[in-house]
Short mmCIF file of C-alpha atoms and ligand atoms in Angstrom, two decimals:
data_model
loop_
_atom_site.label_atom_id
_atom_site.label_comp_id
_atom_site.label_asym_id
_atom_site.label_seq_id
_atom_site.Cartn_x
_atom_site.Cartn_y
_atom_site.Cartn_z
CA UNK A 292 9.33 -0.33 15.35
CA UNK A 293 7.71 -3.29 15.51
CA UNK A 294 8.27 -6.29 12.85
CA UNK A 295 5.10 -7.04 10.47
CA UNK A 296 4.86 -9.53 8.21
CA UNK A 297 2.19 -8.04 5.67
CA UNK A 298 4.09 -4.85 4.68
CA UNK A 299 3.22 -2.41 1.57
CA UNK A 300 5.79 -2.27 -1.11
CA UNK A 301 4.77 0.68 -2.89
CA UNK A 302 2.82 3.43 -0.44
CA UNK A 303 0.84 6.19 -1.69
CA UNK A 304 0.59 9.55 0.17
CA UNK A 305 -1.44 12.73 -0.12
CA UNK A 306 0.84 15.34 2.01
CA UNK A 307 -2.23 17.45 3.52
CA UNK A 308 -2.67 19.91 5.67
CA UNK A 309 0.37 21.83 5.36
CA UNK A 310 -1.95 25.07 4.89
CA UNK A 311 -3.74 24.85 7.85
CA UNK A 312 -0.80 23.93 9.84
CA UNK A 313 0.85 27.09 9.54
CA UNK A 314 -2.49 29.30 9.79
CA UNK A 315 -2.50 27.71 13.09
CA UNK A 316 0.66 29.06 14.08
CA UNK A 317 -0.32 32.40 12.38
CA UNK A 318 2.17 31.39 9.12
CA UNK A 319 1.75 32.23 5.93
CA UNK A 320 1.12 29.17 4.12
CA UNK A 321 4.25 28.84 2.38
CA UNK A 322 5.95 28.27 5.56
CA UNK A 323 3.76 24.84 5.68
CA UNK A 324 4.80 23.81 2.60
CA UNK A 325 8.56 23.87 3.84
CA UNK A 326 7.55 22.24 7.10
CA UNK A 327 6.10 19.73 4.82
CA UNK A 328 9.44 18.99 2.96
CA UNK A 329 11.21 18.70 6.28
CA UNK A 330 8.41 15.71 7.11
CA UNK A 331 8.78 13.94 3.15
CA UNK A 332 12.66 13.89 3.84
CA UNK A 333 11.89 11.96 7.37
CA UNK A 334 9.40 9.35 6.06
CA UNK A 335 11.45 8.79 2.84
CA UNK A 336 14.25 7.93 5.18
CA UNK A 337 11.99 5.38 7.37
CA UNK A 338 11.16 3.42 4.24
CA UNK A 339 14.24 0.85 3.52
CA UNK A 340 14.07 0.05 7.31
CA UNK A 341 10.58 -1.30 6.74
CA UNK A 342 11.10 -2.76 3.62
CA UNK A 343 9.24 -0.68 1.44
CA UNK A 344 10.24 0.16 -1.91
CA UNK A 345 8.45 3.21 -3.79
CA UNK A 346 6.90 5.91 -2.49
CA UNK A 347 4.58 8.00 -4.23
CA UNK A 348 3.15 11.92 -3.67
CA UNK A 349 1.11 13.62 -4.63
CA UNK A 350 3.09 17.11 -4.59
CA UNK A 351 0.82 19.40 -6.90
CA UNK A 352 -2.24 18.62 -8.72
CA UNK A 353 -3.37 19.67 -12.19
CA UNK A 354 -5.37 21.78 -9.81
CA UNK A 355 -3.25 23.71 -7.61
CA UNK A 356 -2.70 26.66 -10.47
CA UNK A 357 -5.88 27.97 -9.39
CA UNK A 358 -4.87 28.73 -5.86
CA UNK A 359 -3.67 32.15 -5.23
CA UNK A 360 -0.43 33.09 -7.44
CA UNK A 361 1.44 33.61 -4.68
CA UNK A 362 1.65 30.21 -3.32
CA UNK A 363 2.06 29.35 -6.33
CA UNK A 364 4.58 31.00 -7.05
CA UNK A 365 6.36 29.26 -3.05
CA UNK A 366 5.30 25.58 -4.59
CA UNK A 367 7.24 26.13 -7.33
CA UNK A 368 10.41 27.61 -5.60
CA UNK A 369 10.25 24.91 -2.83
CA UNK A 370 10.23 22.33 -5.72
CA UNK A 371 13.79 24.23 -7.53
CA UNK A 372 15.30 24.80 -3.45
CA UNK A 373 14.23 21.25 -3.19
CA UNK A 374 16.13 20.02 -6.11
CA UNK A 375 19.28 21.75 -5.99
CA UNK A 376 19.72 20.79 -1.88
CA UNK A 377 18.15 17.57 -1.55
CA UNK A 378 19.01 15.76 -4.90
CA UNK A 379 22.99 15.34 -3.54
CA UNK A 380 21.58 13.51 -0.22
CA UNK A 381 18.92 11.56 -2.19
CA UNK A 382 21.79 10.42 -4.49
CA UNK A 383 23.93 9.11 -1.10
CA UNK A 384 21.07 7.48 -0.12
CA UNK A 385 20.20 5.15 -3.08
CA UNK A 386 16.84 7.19 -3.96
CA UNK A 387 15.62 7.14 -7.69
CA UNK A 388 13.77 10.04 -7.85
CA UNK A 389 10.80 10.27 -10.73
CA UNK A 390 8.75 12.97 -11.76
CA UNK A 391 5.54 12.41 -12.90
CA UNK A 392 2.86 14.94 -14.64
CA UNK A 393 2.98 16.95 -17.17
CA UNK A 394 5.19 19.26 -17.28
CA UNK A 395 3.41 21.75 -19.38
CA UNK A 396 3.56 25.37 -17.71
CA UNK A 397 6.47 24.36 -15.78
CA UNK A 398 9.69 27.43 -16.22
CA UNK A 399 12.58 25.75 -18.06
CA UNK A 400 14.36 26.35 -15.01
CA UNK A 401 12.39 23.46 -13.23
CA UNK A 402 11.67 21.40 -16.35
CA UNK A 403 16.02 21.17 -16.77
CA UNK A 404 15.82 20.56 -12.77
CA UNK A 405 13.48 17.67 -13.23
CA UNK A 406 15.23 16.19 -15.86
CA UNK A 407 18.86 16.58 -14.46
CA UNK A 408 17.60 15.02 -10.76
CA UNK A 409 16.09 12.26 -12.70
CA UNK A 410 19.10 11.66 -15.02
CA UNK A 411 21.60 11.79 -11.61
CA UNK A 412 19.43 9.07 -9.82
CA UNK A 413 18.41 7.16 -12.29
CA UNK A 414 21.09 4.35 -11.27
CA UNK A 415 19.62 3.98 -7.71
CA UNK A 416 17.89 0.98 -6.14
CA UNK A 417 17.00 1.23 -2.70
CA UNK A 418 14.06 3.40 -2.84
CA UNK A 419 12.19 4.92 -5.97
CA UNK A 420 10.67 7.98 -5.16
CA UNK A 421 8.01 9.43 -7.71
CA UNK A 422 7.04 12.85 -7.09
CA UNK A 423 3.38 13.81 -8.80
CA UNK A 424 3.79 17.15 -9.92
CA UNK A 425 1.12 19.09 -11.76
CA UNK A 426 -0.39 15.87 -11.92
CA UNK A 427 -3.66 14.54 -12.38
CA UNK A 428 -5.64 11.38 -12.00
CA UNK A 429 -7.72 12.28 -14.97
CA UNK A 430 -5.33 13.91 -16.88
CA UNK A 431 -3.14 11.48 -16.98
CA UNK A 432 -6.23 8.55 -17.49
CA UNK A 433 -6.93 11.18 -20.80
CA UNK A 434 -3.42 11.95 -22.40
CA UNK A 435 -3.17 8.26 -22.56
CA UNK A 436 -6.56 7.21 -24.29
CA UNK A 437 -5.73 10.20 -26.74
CA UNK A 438 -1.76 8.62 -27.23
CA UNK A 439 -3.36 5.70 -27.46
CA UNK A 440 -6.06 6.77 -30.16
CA UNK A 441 -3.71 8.55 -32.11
CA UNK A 442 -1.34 5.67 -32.66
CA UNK A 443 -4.86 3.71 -33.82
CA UNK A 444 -3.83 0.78 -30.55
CA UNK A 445 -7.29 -0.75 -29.51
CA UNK A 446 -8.13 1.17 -25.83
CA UNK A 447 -7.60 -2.31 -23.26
CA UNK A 448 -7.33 -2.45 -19.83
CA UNK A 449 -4.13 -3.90 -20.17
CA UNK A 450 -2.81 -1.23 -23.65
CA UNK A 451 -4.15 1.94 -21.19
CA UNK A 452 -2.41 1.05 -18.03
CA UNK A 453 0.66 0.08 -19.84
CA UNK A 454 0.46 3.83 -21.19
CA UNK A 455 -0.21 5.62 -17.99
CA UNK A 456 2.15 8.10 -16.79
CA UNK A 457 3.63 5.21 -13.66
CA UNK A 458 3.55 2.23 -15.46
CA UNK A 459 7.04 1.54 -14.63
CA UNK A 460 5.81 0.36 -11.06
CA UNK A 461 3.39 -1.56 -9.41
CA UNK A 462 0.14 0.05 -8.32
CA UNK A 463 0.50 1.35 -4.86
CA UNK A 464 -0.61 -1.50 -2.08
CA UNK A 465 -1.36 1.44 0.37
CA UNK A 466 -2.06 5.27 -0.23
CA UNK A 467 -2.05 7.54 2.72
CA UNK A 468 -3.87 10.69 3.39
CA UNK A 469 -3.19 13.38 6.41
CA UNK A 470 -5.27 16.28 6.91
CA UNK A 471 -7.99 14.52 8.25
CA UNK A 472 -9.71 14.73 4.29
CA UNK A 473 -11.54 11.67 3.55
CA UNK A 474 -11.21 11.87 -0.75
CA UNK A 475 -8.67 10.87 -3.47
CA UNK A 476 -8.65 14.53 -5.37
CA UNK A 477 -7.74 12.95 -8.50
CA UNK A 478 -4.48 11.19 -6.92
CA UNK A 479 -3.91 7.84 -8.59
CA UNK A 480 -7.49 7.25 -10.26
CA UNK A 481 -6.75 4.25 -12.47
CA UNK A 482 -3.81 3.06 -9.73
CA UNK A 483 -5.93 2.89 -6.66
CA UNK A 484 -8.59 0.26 -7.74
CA UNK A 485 -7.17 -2.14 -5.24
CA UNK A 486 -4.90 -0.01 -3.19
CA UNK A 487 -5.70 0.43 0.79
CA UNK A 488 -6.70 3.59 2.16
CA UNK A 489 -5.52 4.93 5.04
CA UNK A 490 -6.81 8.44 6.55
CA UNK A 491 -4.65 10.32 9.39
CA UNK A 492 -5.92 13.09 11.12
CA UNK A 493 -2.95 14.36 11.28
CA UNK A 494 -1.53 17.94 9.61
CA UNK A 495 1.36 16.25 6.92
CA UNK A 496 3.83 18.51 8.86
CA UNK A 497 2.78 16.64 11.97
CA UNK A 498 3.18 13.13 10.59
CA UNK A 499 5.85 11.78 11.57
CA UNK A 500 7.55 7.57 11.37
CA UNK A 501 5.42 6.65 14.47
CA UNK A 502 2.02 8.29 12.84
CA UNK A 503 3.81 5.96 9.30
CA UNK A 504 4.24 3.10 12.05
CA UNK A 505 0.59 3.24 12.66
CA UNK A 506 -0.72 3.05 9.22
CA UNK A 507 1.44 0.28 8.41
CA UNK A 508 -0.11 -1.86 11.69
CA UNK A 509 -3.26 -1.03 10.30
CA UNK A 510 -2.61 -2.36 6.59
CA UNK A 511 -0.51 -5.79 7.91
CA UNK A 512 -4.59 -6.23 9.62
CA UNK A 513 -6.21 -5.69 6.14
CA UNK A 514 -6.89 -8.75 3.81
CA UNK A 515 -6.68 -7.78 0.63
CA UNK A 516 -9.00 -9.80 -1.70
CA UNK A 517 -8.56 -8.20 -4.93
CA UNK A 518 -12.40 -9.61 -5.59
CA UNK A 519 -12.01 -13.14 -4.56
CA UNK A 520 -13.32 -14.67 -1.04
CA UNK A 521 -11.38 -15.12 2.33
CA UNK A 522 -12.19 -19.15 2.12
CA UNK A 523 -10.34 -18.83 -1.78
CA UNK A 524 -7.32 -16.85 -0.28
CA UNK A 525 -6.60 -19.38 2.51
CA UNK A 526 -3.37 -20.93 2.47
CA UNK A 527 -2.69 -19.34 -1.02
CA UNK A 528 -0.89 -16.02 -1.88
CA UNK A 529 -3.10 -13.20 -3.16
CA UNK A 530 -2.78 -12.36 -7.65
CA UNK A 531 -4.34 -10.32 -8.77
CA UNK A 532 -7.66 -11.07 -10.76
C1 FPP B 1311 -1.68 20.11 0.53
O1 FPP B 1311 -1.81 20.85 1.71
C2 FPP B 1311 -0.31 20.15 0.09
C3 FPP B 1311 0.11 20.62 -1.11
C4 FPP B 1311 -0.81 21.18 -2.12
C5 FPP B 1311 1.53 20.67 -1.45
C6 FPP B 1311 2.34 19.54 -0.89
C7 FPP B 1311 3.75 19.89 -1.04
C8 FPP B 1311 4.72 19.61 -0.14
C9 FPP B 1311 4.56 18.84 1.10
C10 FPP B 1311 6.05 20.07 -0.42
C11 FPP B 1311 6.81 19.01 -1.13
C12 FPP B 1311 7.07 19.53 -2.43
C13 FPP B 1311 7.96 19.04 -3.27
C14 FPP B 1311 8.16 19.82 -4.47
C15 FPP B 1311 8.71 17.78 -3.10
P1 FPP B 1311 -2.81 22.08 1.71
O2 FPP B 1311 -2.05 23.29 1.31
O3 FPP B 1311 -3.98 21.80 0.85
O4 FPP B 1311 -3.21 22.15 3.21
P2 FPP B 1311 -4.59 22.64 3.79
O5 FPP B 1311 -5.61 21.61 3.41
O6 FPP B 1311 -4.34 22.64 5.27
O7 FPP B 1311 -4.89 24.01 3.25
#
């Protein structure tokens, strides 16, 4: 692992691919998914080492209840296996863990899961890891106009993003996508206005910390202008307009 100099704090990542992973191997889909843990544990554990410090997935969208019950059905056991084995480790490890979405629709059993994993880790420093879950870009840009509009605050740039559902961190600096998809699918709408994008063609169960290597390289060669001109960012560090 090389040592760069312009490294993401905060990186973004839309774990795709996991479906058509496992139809490869004649799988049922499910059995992607769970390949696809196995791959968020290794990355998550390559992030201290290169000094980033929140990671962010995208883990099911607002969107995923229309796929067919059945995998829903995995998603939601995967997330509850997920909980009760990985939460211990995470906890060793320094990892805050954060759920974000809404959690309507959710079965108490995950809802308490949630809310235990986040009480455990909610000491931790080294790594905050916030876990979209029946999440949406719009949705969350919506509930928090209408929170917003019901407590009669004046709708700002500055009173909305303060309201969004990851205002506790800073917007992501990179966001990732595998599975060789070139779109955002209403990940991180309002959060990705200046964030790098980075496409692997890559299945996420494939991705692995040189493929996270790569896309790093390829960010610390970005300049990042945030609207202003290369001559104006010479010799100065980059705010944000
Ligand atoms: C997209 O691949 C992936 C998802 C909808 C789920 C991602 C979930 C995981 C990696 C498991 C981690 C989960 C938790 C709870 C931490 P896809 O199914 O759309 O793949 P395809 O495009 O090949 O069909």
């Amino acid at each position: 692992m090389a040592e760069l100099h312009n490294v993401p704090r905060h990186i973004a990542i839309v774990m795709d691919g996991n479906g058509r992973w496992a139809s490869k191997r004649f799988l049922p889909r499910i059995a992607g998914h769970n390949r696809g843990v196995e791959t968020l544990k290794r990355i998550i554990s390559a992030c201290p080492s290169r000094h980033i410090d929140t990671v962010t997935v995208f883990a099911f969208s607002s969107e995923n209840w229309n796929r067919p019950v059945e995998e829903v059905s995995g998603l939601m056991d995967i997330l509850a296996m997920a909980l009760s084995r990985e939460v211990p480790k995470l906890q060793r490890d320094g990892v805050r863990l954060r759920f974000v979405g809404s959690r309507e629709g959710l079965s108490e059993r995950v809802k308490k899961g949630l809310e235990d994993a986040e009480a455990l880790t909610a000491g931790n420093t080294l790594l905050s890891l916030n876990v979209c879950f029946n999440y949406g870009g719009r949705w969350d840009i919506a509930s928090a106009a209408a929170r917003l509009a019901a407590a009669g605050t004046p709708i700002t740039e500055l009173s909305l993003s303060q309201a969004l559902s990851l205002s506790f961190c800073s917007d992501p600096d990179l966001l990732i996508r595998t599975g060789n998809e070139m779109r955002l699918s209403n990940f991180l709408l309002w959060q990705s206005a200046y964030t790098e994008l980075y496409f692997s063609e890559l299945l996420w169960p494939d991705f692995d910390e040189a493929a996270l290597d790569a896309a790093l390289s390829d960010y610390a060669s970005r300049e990042r202008r945030f609207g202003k001109t290369s001559d104006q960012l010479v010799g100065k560090s980059v705010t944000k307009a």
